[in-house]
XYZ file of C-alpha atoms in Angstrom:
379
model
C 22.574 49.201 20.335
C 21.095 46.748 18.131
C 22.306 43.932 16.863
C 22.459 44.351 13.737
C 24.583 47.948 14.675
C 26.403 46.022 17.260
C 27.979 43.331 13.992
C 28.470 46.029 11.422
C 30.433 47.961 14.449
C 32.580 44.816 15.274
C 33.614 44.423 11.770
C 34.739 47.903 11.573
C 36.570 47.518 14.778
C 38.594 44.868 13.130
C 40.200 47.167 10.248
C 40.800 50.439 9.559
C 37.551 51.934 10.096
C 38.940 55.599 8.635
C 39.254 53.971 5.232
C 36.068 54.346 3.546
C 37.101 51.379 1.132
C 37.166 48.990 4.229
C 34.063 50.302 5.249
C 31.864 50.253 2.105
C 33.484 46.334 1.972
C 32.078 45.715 5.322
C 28.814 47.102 4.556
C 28.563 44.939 1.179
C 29.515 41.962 3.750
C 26.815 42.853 5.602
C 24.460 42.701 3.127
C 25.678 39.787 1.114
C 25.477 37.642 4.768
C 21.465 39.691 4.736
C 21.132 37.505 1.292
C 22.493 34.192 2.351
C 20.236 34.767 5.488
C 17.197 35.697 3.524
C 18.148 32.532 0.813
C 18.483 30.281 3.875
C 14.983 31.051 5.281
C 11.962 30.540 3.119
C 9.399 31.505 4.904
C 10.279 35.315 4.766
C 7.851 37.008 2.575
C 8.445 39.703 0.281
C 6.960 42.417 2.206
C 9.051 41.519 5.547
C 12.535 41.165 2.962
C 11.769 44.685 2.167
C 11.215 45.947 5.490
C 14.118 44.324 6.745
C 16.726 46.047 3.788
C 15.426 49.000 4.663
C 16.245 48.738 8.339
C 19.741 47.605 7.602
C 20.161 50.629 4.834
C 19.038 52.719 7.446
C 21.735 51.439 10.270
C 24.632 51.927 7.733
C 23.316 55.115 6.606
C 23.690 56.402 10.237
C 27.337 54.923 11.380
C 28.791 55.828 8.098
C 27.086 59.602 9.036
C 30.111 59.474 11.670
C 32.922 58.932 9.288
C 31.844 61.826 6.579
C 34.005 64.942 6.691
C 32.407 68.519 6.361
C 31.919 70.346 3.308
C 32.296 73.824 2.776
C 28.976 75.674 1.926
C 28.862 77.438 -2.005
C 27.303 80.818 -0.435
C 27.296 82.049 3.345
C 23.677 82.189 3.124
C 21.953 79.214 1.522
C 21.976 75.641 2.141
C 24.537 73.488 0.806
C 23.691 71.373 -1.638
C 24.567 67.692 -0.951
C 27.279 65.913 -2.892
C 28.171 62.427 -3.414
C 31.004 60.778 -2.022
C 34.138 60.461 -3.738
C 35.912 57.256 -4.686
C 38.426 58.194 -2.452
C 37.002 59.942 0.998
C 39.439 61.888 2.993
C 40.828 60.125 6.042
C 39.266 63.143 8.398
C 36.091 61.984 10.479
C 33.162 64.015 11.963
C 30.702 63.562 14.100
C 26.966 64.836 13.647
C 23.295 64.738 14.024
C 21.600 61.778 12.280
C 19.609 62.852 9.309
C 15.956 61.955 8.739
C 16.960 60.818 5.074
C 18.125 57.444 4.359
C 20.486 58.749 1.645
C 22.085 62.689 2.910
C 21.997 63.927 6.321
C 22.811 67.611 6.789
C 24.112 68.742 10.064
C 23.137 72.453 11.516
C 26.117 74.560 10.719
C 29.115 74.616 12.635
C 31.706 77.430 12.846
C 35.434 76.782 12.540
C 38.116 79.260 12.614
C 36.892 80.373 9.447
C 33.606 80.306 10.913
C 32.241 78.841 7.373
C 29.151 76.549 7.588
C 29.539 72.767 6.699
C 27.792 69.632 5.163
C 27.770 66.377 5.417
C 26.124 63.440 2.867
C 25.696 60.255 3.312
C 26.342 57.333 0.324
C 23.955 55.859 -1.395
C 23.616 51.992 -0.067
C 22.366 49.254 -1.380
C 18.757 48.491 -0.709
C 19.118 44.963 1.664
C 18.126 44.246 4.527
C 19.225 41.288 6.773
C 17.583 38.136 8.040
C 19.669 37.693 11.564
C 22.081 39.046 13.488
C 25.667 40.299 11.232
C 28.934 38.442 11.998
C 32.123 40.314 12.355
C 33.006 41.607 9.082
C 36.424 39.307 8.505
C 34.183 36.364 8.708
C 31.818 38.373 6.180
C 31.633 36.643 2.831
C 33.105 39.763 0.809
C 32.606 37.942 -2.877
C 29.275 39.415 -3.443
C 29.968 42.568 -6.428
C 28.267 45.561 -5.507
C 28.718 49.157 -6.741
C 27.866 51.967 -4.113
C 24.730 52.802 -6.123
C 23.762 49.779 -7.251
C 20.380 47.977 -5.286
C 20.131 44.535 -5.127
C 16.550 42.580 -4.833
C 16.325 39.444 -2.886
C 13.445 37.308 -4.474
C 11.582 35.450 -2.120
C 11.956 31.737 -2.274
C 8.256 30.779 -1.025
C 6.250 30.605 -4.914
C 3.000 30.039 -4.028
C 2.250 28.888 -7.211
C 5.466 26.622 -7.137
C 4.383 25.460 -3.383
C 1.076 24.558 -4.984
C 2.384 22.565 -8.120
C 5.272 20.851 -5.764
C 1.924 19.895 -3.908
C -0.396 18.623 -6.332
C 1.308 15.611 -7.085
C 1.689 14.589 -3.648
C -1.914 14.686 -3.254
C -2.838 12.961 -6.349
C -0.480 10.027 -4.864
C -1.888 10.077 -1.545
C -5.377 9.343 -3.520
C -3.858 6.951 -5.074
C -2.814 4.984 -3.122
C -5.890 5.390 -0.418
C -7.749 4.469 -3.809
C -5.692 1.520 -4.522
C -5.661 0.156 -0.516
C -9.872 0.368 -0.396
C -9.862 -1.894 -3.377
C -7.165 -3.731 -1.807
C -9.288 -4.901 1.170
C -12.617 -5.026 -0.802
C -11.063 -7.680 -2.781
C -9.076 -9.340 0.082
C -12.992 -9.616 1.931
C -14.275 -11.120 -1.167
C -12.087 -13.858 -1.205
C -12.411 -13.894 2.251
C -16.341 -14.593 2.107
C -16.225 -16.642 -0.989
C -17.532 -14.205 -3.494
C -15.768 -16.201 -6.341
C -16.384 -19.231 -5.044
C -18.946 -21.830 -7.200
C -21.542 -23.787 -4.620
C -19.748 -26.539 -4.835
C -16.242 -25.278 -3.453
C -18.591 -23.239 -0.894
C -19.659 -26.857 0.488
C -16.988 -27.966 2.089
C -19.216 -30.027 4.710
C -18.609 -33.759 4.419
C -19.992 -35.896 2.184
C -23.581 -37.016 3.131
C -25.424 -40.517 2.785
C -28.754 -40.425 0.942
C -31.764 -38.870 3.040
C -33.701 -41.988 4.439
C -37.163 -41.264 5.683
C -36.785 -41.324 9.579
C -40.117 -40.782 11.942
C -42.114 -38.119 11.403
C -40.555 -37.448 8.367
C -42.663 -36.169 5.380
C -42.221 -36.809 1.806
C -43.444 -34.622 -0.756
C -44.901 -36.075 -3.557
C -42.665 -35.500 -6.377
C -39.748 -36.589 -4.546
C -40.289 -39.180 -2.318
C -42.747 -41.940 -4.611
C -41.316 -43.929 -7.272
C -43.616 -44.014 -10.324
C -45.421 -47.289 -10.611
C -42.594 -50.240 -12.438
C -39.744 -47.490 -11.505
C -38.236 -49.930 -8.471
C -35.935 -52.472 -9.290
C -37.988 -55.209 -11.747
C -35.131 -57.196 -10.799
C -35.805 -57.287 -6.955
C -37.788 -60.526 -5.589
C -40.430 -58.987 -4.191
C -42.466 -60.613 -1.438
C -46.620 -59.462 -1.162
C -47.852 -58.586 1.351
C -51.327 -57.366 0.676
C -53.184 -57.231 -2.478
C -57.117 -55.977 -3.244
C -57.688 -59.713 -4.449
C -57.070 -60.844 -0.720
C -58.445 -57.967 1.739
C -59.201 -60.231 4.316
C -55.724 -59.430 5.885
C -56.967 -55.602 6.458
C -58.674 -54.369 9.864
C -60.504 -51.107 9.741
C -62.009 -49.349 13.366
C -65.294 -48.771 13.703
C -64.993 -44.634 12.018
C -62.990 -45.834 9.534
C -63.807 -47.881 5.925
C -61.795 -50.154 3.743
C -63.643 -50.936 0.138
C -61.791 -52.793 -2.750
C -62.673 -50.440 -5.993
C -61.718 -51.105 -9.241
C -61.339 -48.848 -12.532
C -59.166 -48.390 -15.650
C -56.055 -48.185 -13.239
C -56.713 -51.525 -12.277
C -58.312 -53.302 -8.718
C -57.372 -50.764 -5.242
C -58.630 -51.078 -1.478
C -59.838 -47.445 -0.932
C -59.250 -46.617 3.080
C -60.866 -43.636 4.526
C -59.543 -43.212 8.695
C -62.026 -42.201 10.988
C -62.317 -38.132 12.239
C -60.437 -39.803 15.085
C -57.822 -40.378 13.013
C -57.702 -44.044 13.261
C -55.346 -46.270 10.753
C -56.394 -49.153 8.675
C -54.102 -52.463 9.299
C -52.737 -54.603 6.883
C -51.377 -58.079 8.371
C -47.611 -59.081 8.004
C -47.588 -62.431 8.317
C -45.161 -64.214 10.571
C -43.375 -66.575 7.895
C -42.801 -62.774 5.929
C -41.438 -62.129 8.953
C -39.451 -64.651 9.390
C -37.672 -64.181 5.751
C -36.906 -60.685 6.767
C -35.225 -61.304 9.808
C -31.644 -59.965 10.447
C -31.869 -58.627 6.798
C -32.252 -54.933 5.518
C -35.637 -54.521 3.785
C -37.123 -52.430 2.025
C -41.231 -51.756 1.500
C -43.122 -50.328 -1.004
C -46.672 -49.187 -1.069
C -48.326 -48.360 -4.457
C -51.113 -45.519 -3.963
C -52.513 -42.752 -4.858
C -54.952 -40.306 -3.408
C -59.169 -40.135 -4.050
C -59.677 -37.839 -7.336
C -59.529 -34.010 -6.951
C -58.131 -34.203 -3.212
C -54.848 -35.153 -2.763
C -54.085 -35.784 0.837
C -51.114 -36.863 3.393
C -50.835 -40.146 4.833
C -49.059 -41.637 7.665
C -47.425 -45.197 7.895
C -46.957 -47.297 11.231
C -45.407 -50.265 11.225
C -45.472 -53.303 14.320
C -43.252 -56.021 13.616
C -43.526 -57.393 17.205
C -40.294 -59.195 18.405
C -38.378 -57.657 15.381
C -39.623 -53.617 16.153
C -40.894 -51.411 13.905
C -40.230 -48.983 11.143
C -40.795 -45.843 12.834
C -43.650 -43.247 11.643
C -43.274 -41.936 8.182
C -45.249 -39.467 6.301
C -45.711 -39.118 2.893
C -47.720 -36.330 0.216
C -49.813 -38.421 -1.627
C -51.176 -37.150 -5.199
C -53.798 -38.370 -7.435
C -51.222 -40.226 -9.754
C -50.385 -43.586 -9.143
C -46.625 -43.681 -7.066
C -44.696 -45.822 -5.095
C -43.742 -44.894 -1.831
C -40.594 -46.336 -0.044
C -38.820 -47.043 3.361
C -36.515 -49.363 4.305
C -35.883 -51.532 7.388
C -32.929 -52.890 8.860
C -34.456 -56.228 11.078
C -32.342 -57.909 14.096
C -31.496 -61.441 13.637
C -34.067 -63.097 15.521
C -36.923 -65.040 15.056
C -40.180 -63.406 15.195
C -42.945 -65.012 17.631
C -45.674 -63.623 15.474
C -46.996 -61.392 12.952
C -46.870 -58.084 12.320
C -48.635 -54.953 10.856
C -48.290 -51.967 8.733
C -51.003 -49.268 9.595
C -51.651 -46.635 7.184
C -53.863 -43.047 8.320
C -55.369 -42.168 5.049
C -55.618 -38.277 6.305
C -53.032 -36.886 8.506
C -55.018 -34.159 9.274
C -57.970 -35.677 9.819
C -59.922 -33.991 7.130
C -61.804 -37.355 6.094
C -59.400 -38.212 2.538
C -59.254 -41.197 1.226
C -56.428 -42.993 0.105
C -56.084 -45.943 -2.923
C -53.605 -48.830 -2.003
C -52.901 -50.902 -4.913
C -50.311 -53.408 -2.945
C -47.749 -53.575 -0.210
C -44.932 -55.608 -0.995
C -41.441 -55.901 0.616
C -37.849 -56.764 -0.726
C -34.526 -57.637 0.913
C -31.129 -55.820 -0.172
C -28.187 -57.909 -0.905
């Protein structure tokens, strides 16, 4: 026995089974509990709903076969036609063969006394099927209307075109918002970096002293020279060679040291050796002297031999006081000024010094025009 057999049979057990009111009640318990199980359980498709009312039709159809009395045929010979059941059944019950018909079932004929052949039909019930298992038929919900003919059509609740629209929107927000986090973190890296920062929030290194030409260093020429008059006027400068006094300069044997003069004015033109020799140009000791324990600064007017500019090199002896370190500097064909400063020890010199200038610092054979070395002291 089944179980959906086994609840309808429970529920009859429970009244009067012979009354055919009772039982129709039942079986519209029965299938209104097949509705609220079918309501309750979405994912039952239409084609499984139907099978299962059919099933269910089919189980009532054969226990109610049980309860149908016999009918007496029209003619001895023929079949008897099947009949519907009456509102009101009689109370007598008879047993048979199960029909092959959902709706009649006629049993063989059987002879009583009167040895007159008998039918049996079945009622018509509604077309339901159930989800689960039946409970007994008191705690069936009986408050579902039925009529014994009437079929009643359980629409399934799974809409795959409402699924899909109860969907769409979901997605749409789940791009969303996958759309609004990327440009979320783009923008929280570009901050990050410093995108839309300016250069000068982007700096955050400390503030830095003027560049001061250290050894080695090398100054182009449109940074590093002054143009001729552009250093201080006001500064008490202190000579320290001239072209109208060159007897202060020592040149090797490869190099040369002339004093030229043109429209620019009188110039000592050096030219270093291919060893790469410098020209000197004396300090002299009472300069010296002057300088001591003060912060200098030097200045050597020049400019390069027409059509090839070149790079010179300065070295600087200041005996007891030290020296200025090597500097290098890009020398053009204009008139410039080119600077370094000094700071001396306070001490007194025991001689003179020198400033030694390589008029090629790749040793290409340049010459270089030096119009005067002077020297200042900051305050």
């Amino acid at each position: 026995m089944d179980a959906i057999e086994k609840a309808i049979r429970n529920a009859l057990e429970k009244g009067n089974a012979e009354d055919r009111a009772f039982r129709e009640r039942v079986y519209r318990s029965a299938f209104a509990a097949l509705d609220r199980a079918l309501q309750a359980n979405p994912g039952v498709t239409v084609e499984v709903a139907i099978k299962r009312r059919k099933a269910i039709q089919a189980k009532i159809t054969e226990i109610e076969s049980e309860f149908l009395p016999a009918v007496p045929d029209v003619g001895p010979q023929g079949d008897a036609p099947a009949v519907e059941l009456g509102a009101d059944p009689a109370p007598a019950v008879e047993t048979g063969r199960q029909a092959s018909s959902p709706d009649v079932v006629v049993d063989e004929p059987v002879h009583s006394a009167a040895d007159a052949p008998r039918s049996r039909v079945l009622p018509v019930v509604p077309d339901i099927m159930p989800d689960a298992t039946l409970p007994d038929a008191p705690a069936i919900d009986m408050s579902v209307p039925a009529s014994a003919g009437a079929t009643t059509e359980v629409a399934p609740d799974r809409d795959e075109r409402r699924i899909r629209g109860r969907r769409l929107p979901l997605t749409a927000i789940f791009l969303t918002v996958t759309l609004l986090a990327a440009v979320g973190i783009g923008l929280f890296f570009a901050v990050q970096t410093g995108v839309f920062k300016t250069s000068a929030q982007l700096d955050t290194a400390p503030p830095q002293a003027p560049p001061t030409v250290e050894d080695d260093d090398f100054t182009p020429a449109d940074g590093g020279p002054a143009k001729p008059g552009a250093a201080d006027q006001a500064r008490d400068w202190i000579n320290v060679f001239s072209p109208a006094d060159a007897s202060h300069v020592s040149a090797p044997s490869d190099a040369r040291a002339e004093v030229m003069k043109d429209d620019t004015g009188s110039f000592l033109r050096i030219r270093s050796g291919a060893s790469g020799s410098a020209i000197s140009f004396d300090v002299g000791q009472g300069v010296l002297e002057k300088l001591a324990g003060k912060h200098a600064v030097f200045d050597i007017i020049a400019r390069s031999e027409e059509g090839k500019e070149t790079q010179i090199s300065v070295d600087c002896n200041f005996g007891e006081l030290g020296d200025c370190g090597r500097k290098r500097y890009a020398v053009g064909q204009q008139q410039n000024e080119y600077l370094f400063d000094v700071q001396f020890p306070d001490k007194r010199p025991g001689s003179a010094g020198t400033i030694a200038i390589n008029s090629d610092f790749d040793k290409q054979g340049k010459a270089a025009d030096i119009y005067e070395i002077r020297v200042s002291i900051e305050p």
